[in-house]
Structures are given as C-alpha cells and as structure tokens.
C-alpha cells in the first residue's frame, strides 16, 4: 500500500503478527499511516495462582500442509517470592492442513531460581494447533510471558 502525509502528518506505527513472510518484516501503507510489522511472530501473557496447566498461546498452523520450525522463550516472575525463571525452546511440527504432529521439541535453556523449581513450561499440539502452556505453583502468583518466531515450508 501507499501512505501519503495528510496536513504534513505521516503516522508510523509498529506491531507484530503471526502472518508468514520470509523476510520477517514488512510495511503496510494506508491513508497517512505506515505500519511496520514484525512477521512470523507470536506473543502471549498469563498469570497463574496455582499448579493448573494453563495455555498462554494457541497458534493455528492453517490449511496448507507443511513443516514449521518454531523458536522462542517463556519467562516467569513469581510475585509471591520475588523469584524468576527463563526457558528457551526449539520445536518442529508437521501439519497436514487439518492435524498437527510434533516432530520434536528441545528445551535449550532452563534458568530457574529455587522458588520456581516446581513450575514448568510445555509446547504441545491440539488438533491443528501448537499450544504453549505454563504450570504455576500452588499459592504463588506468577506472571508469564511467551514469545516465539517461526519458519514455514510447504
């Protein structure tokens, strides 16, 4: 698209999107606004107060058969004990366009303070979705954040 200043004003915005784009970045112009998008990216946040498995992000793999390579991280802050943890992962998934198979997931970096030792993070499949989940700790308030990027080939 094209963006043309109106009254000498050009708005420049930024956002992220799960849209697939091999460059990882794109611009979209409309009216007097340019939006710069980081593509192939997803994020999510959630707060846990118990040990229930909780989904933080659901990522649909869509109708086109192919393979996804996903990398990302989870971070958690235990508000109750002022403690934290960071967890890095890499995963591969194959989709038929209707169902997903997890090829493999590797948790590459696990950094936890002692108060976070019984918390956990998971990457799994449900139908044609990849789900990113966290497990908190009973009677502890934990704020979680997850970010991932992906590559896709069909």
PDB file of C-alpha atoms in Angstrom:
ATOM      1  CA  UNK A   1       0.000   0.000   0.000  1.00  0.00           C
ATOM      2  CA  UNK A   2       0.843   3.639  -0.144  1.00  0.00           C
ATOM      3  CA  UNK A   3       0.793   6.208   2.658  1.00  0.00           C
ATOM      4  CA  UNK A   4       0.604   9.914   1.862  1.00  0.00           C
ATOM      5  CA  UNK A   5       1.029  12.582   4.548  1.00  0.00           C
ATOM      6  CA  UNK A   6      -2.190  14.443   5.373  1.00  0.00           C
ATOM      7  CA  UNK A   7      -1.707  18.030   6.563  1.00  0.00           C
ATOM      8  CA  UNK A   8       2.014  17.195   6.579  1.00  0.00           C
ATOM      9  CA  UNK A   9       1.454  14.371   9.095  1.00  0.00           C
ATOM     10  CA  UNK A  10       2.581  10.782   8.490  1.00  0.00           C
ATOM     11  CA  UNK A  11       1.760   8.282  11.253  1.00  0.00           C
ATOM     12  CA  UNK A  12       4.289   5.464  11.701  1.00  0.00           C
ATOM     13  CA  UNK A  13       3.082   2.528  13.801  1.00  0.00           C
ATOM     14  CA  UNK A  14       4.604  -0.809  14.807  1.00  0.00           C
ATOM     15  CA  UNK A  15       3.063  -4.204  15.546  1.00  0.00           C
ATOM     16  CA  UNK A  16       3.774  -7.900  15.430  1.00  0.00           C
ATOM     17  CA  UNK A  17       1.815 -10.514  13.510  1.00  0.00           C
ATOM     18  CA  UNK A  18       1.760 -14.274  13.012  1.00  0.00           C
ATOM     19  CA  UNK A  19       1.437 -13.733   9.241  1.00  0.00           C
ATOM     20  CA  UNK A  20       4.009 -15.743   7.267  1.00  0.00           C
ATOM     21  CA  UNK A  21       6.646 -13.630   5.472  1.00  0.00           C
ATOM     22  CA  UNK A  22      10.156 -14.954   4.713  1.00  0.00           C
ATOM     23  CA  UNK A  23      11.713 -11.548   5.390  1.00  0.00           C
ATOM     24  CA  UNK A  24      10.345 -11.379   8.944  1.00  0.00           C
ATOM     25  CA  UNK A  25       9.345  -7.729   8.483  1.00  0.00           C
ATOM     26  CA  UNK A  26       7.069  -5.761   6.189  1.00  0.00           C
ATOM     27  CA  UNK A  27       5.400  -2.388   5.873  1.00  0.00           C
ATOM     28  CA  UNK A  28       1.771  -1.641   5.142  1.00  0.00           C
ATOM     29  CA  UNK A  29       0.621   1.795   3.960  1.00  0.00           C
ATOM     30  CA  UNK A  30      -2.900   3.190   4.078  1.00  0.00           C
ATOM     31  CA  UNK A  31      -4.120   6.781   4.151  1.00  0.00           C
ATOM     32  CA  UNK A  32      -1.489   8.738   6.056  1.00  0.00           C
ATOM     33  CA  UNK A  33      -0.310   5.740   8.124  1.00  0.00           C
ATOM     34  CA  UNK A  34       2.614   3.369   7.650  1.00  0.00           C
ATOM     35  CA  UNK A  35       2.591   0.255   9.840  1.00  0.00           C
ATOM     36  CA  UNK A  36       5.832  -1.649  10.288  1.00  0.00           C
ATOM     37  CA  UNK A  37       5.122  -5.295  11.119  1.00  0.00           C
ATOM     38  CA  UNK A  38       7.395  -7.956  12.572  1.00  0.00           C
ATOM     39  CA  UNK A  39       6.016 -11.097  10.925  1.00  0.00           C
ATOM     40  CA  UNK A  40       6.228 -14.802  11.782  1.00  0.00           C
ATOM     41  CA  UNK A  41       5.919 -13.908  15.468  1.00  0.00           C
ATOM     42  CA  UNK A  42       3.523 -14.620  18.311  1.00  0.00           C
ATOM     43  CA  UNK A  43       3.299 -13.486  21.913  1.00  0.00           C
ATOM     44  CA  UNK A  44       1.150 -14.108  24.937  1.00  0.00           C
ATOM     45  CA  UNK A  45       0.864 -13.410  28.656  1.00  0.00           C
ATOM     46  CA  UNK A  46      -0.980 -15.070  31.513  1.00  0.00           C
ATOM     47  CA  UNK A  47      -0.952 -15.053  35.318  1.00  0.00           C
ATOM     48  CA  UNK A  48      -1.173 -18.272  37.340  1.00  0.00           C
ATOM     49  CA  UNK A  49      -2.024 -18.641  41.025  1.00  0.00           C
ATOM     50  CA  UNK A  50      -1.958 -22.438  41.282  1.00  0.00           C
ATOM     51  CA  UNK A  51      -0.391 -25.525  39.683  1.00  0.00           C
ATOM     52  CA  UNK A  52      -3.022 -25.873  36.938  1.00  0.00           C
ATOM     53  CA  UNK A  53      -1.663 -26.320  33.399  1.00  0.00           C
ATOM     54  CA  UNK A  54      -2.584 -23.061  31.611  1.00  0.00           C
ATOM     55  CA  UNK A  55      -2.419 -22.218  27.902  1.00  0.00           C
ATOM     56  CA  UNK A  56      -0.592 -18.951  27.228  1.00  0.00           C
ATOM     57  CA  UNK A  57      -0.690 -19.033  23.377  1.00  0.00           C
ATOM     58  CA  UNK A  58      -2.577 -21.108  20.800  1.00  0.00           C
ATOM     59  CA  UNK A  59      -1.025 -20.953  17.321  1.00  0.00           C
ATOM     60  CA  UNK A  60      -3.077 -22.320  14.407  1.00  0.00           C
ATOM     61  CA  UNK A  61      -0.994 -23.954  11.671  1.00  0.00           C
ATOM     62  CA  UNK A  62      -3.601 -23.289   8.978  1.00  0.00           C
ATOM     63  CA  UNK A  63      -4.871 -25.285   5.996  1.00  0.00           C
ATOM     64  CA  UNK A  64      -1.634 -25.615   3.984  1.00  0.00           C
ATOM     65  CA  UNK A  65       0.334 -28.852   4.595  1.00  0.00           C
ATOM     66  CA  UNK A  66       3.970 -28.302   5.520  1.00  0.00           C
ATOM     67  CA  UNK A  67       6.568 -28.080   8.271  1.00  0.00           C
ATOM     68  CA  UNK A  68       7.042 -25.360  10.894  1.00  0.00           C
ATOM     69  CA  UNK A  69      10.230 -24.658  12.845  1.00  0.00           C
ATOM     70  CA  UNK A  70       9.420 -22.619  15.955  1.00  0.00           C
ATOM     71  CA  UNK A  71      11.868 -20.998  18.378  1.00  0.00           C
ATOM     72  CA  UNK A  72      11.065 -18.947  21.427  1.00  0.00           C
ATOM     73  CA  UNK A  73      11.116 -18.488  25.131  1.00  0.00           C
ATOM     74  CA  UNK A  74       8.968 -18.319  28.218  1.00  0.00           C
ATOM     75  CA  UNK A  75       9.738 -16.135  31.211  1.00  0.00           C
ATOM     76  CA  UNK A  76       8.039 -16.195  34.576  1.00  0.00           C
ATOM     77  CA  UNK A  77       8.125 -13.858  37.569  1.00  0.00           C
ATOM     78  CA  UNK A  78       6.994 -15.263  40.914  1.00  0.00           C
ATOM     79  CA  UNK A  79       5.461 -12.183  42.541  1.00  0.00           C
ATOM     80  CA  UNK A  80       4.938 -14.045  45.841  1.00  0.00           C
ATOM     81  CA  UNK A  81       8.632 -14.880  46.370  1.00  0.00           C
ATOM     82  CA  UNK A  82      10.245 -12.284  44.080  1.00  0.00           C
ATOM     83  CA  UNK A  83      11.849 -15.059  42.024  1.00  0.00           C
ATOM     84  CA  UNK A  84      12.039 -15.891  38.338  1.00  0.00           C
ATOM     85  CA  UNK A  85      12.768 -18.304  35.555  1.00  0.00           C
ATOM     86  CA  UNK A  86      13.583 -18.278  31.846  1.00  0.00           C
ATOM     87  CA  UNK A  87      13.085 -21.167  29.419  1.00  0.00           C
ATOM     88  CA  UNK A  88      14.249 -21.325  25.777  1.00  0.00           C
ATOM     89  CA  UNK A  89      12.972 -23.866  23.260  1.00  0.00           C
ATOM     90  CA  UNK A  90      13.118 -25.003  19.641  1.00  0.00           C
ATOM     91  CA  UNK A  91      10.403 -27.177  18.059  1.00  0.00           C
ATOM     92  CA  UNK A  92       9.460 -28.712  14.721  1.00  0.00           C
ATOM     93  CA  UNK A  93       5.906 -29.588  13.643  1.00  0.00           C
ATOM     94  CA  UNK A  94       4.327 -31.075  10.539  1.00  0.00           C
ATOM     95  CA  UNK A  95       0.759 -30.275   9.556  1.00  0.00           C
ATOM     96  CA  UNK A  96      -1.496 -31.981   7.040  1.00  0.00           C
ATOM     97  CA  UNK A  97      -3.583 -28.817   6.997  1.00  0.00           C
ATOM     98  CA  UNK A  98      -6.080 -30.489   9.332  1.00  0.00           C
ATOM     99  CA  UNK A  99      -3.923 -32.128  12.029  1.00  0.00           C
ATOM    100  CA  UNK A 100      -0.510 -31.418  13.515  1.00  0.00           C
ATOM    101  CA  UNK A 101       2.269 -33.813  14.529  1.00  0.00           C
ATOM    102  CA  UNK A 102       5.041 -32.680  16.874  1.00  0.00           C
ATOM    103  CA  UNK A 103       8.307 -33.832  15.320  1.00  0.00           C
ATOM    104  CA  UNK A 104      10.321 -32.839  18.384  1.00  0.00           C
ATOM    105  CA  UNK A 105      10.810 -30.111  20.999  1.00  0.00           C
ATOM    106  CA  UNK A 106      14.039 -29.311  22.771  1.00  0.00           C
ATOM    107  CA  UNK A 107      14.205 -27.057  25.802  1.00  0.00           C
ATOM    108  CA  UNK A 108      17.623 -25.486  25.261  1.00  0.00           C
ATOM    109  CA  UNK A 109      17.953 -23.091  28.174  1.00  0.00           C
ATOM    110  CA  UNK A 110      16.421 -23.590  31.592  1.00  0.00           C
ATOM    111  CA  UNK A 111      17.184 -20.949  34.172  1.00  0.00           C
ATOM    112  CA  UNK A 112      15.259 -21.117  37.446  1.00  0.00           C
ATOM    113  CA  UNK A 113      15.647 -19.757  40.907  1.00  0.00           C
ATOM    114  CA  UNK A 114      14.880 -22.273  43.675  1.00  0.00           C
ATOM    115  CA  UNK A 115      11.392 -20.833  44.315  1.00  0.00           C
ATOM    116  CA  UNK A 116      10.415 -21.622  40.680  1.00  0.00           C
ATOM    117  CA  UNK A 117      11.689 -25.234  40.680  1.00  0.00           C
ATOM    118  CA  UNK A 118       8.222 -26.826  40.658  1.00  0.00           C
ATOM    119  CA  UNK A 119       6.870 -24.616  37.855  1.00  0.00           C
ATOM    120  CA  UNK A 120       7.150 -25.812  34.268  1.00  0.00           C
ATOM    121  CA  UNK A 121       6.561 -24.907  30.610  1.00  0.00           C
ATOM    122  CA  UNK A 122       5.308 -27.061  27.741  1.00  0.00           C
ATOM    123  CA  UNK A 123       4.979 -26.988  23.954  1.00  0.00           C
ATOM    124  CA  UNK A 124       2.392 -29.449  22.600  1.00  0.00           C
ATOM    125  CA  UNK A 125      -0.234 -29.980  19.897  1.00  0.00           C
ATOM    126  CA  UNK A 126      -4.013 -29.971  19.965  1.00  0.00           C
ATOM    127  CA  UNK A 127      -5.803 -30.647  16.684  1.00  0.00           C
ATOM    128  CA  UNK A 128      -4.120 -28.400  14.111  1.00  0.00           C
ATOM    129  CA  UNK A 129      -2.713 -26.025  16.725  1.00  0.00           C
ATOM    130  CA  UNK A 130       0.540 -25.674  18.603  1.00  0.00           C
ATOM    131  CA  UNK A 131      -0.163 -24.783  22.213  1.00  0.00           C
ATOM    132  CA  UNK A 132       2.264 -23.121  24.579  1.00  0.00           C
ATOM    133  CA  UNK A 133       1.480 -23.857  28.221  1.00  0.00           C
ATOM    134  CA  UNK A 134       2.765 -22.981  31.663  1.00  0.00           C
ATOM    135  CA  UNK A 135       2.292 -24.645  35.009  1.00  0.00           C
ATOM    136  CA  UNK A 136       2.451 -22.408  38.031  1.00  0.00           C
ATOM    137  CA  UNK A 137       2.846 -23.266  41.696  1.00  0.00           C
ATOM    138  CA  UNK A 138       0.088 -23.641  44.304  1.00  0.00           C
ATOM    139  CA  UNK A 139      -0.493 -20.428  46.297  1.00  0.00           C
ATOM    140  CA  UNK A 140       2.069 -18.485  44.224  1.00  0.00           C
ATOM    141  CA  UNK A 141       1.200 -15.648  41.829  1.00  0.00           C
ATOM    142  CA  UNK A 142       3.363 -15.972  38.715  1.00  0.00           C
ATOM    143  CA  UNK A 143       3.251 -13.611  35.724  1.00  0.00           C
ATOM    144  CA  UNK A 144       4.225 -15.389  32.488  1.00  0.00           C
ATOM    145  CA  UNK A 145       5.245 -14.146  29.055  1.00  0.00           C
ATOM    146  CA  UNK A 146       5.901 -16.190  25.909  1.00  0.00           C
ATOM    147  CA  UNK A 147       7.301 -15.063  22.561  1.00  0.00           C
ATOM    148  CA  UNK A 148       8.091 -17.183  19.513  1.00  0.00           C
ATOM    149  CA  UNK A 149       9.116 -16.876  15.884  1.00  0.00           C
ATOM    150  CA  UNK A 150       8.657 -19.441  13.147  1.00  0.00           C
ATOM    151  CA  UNK A 151       9.660 -20.510   9.657  1.00  0.00           C
ATOM    152  CA  UNK A 152       7.334 -22.473   7.358  1.00  0.00           C
ATOM    153  CA  UNK A 153       7.856 -24.568   4.232  1.00  0.00           C
ATOM    154  CA  UNK A 154       5.231 -26.384   2.188  1.00  0.00           C
TER     155      UNK A 154
END
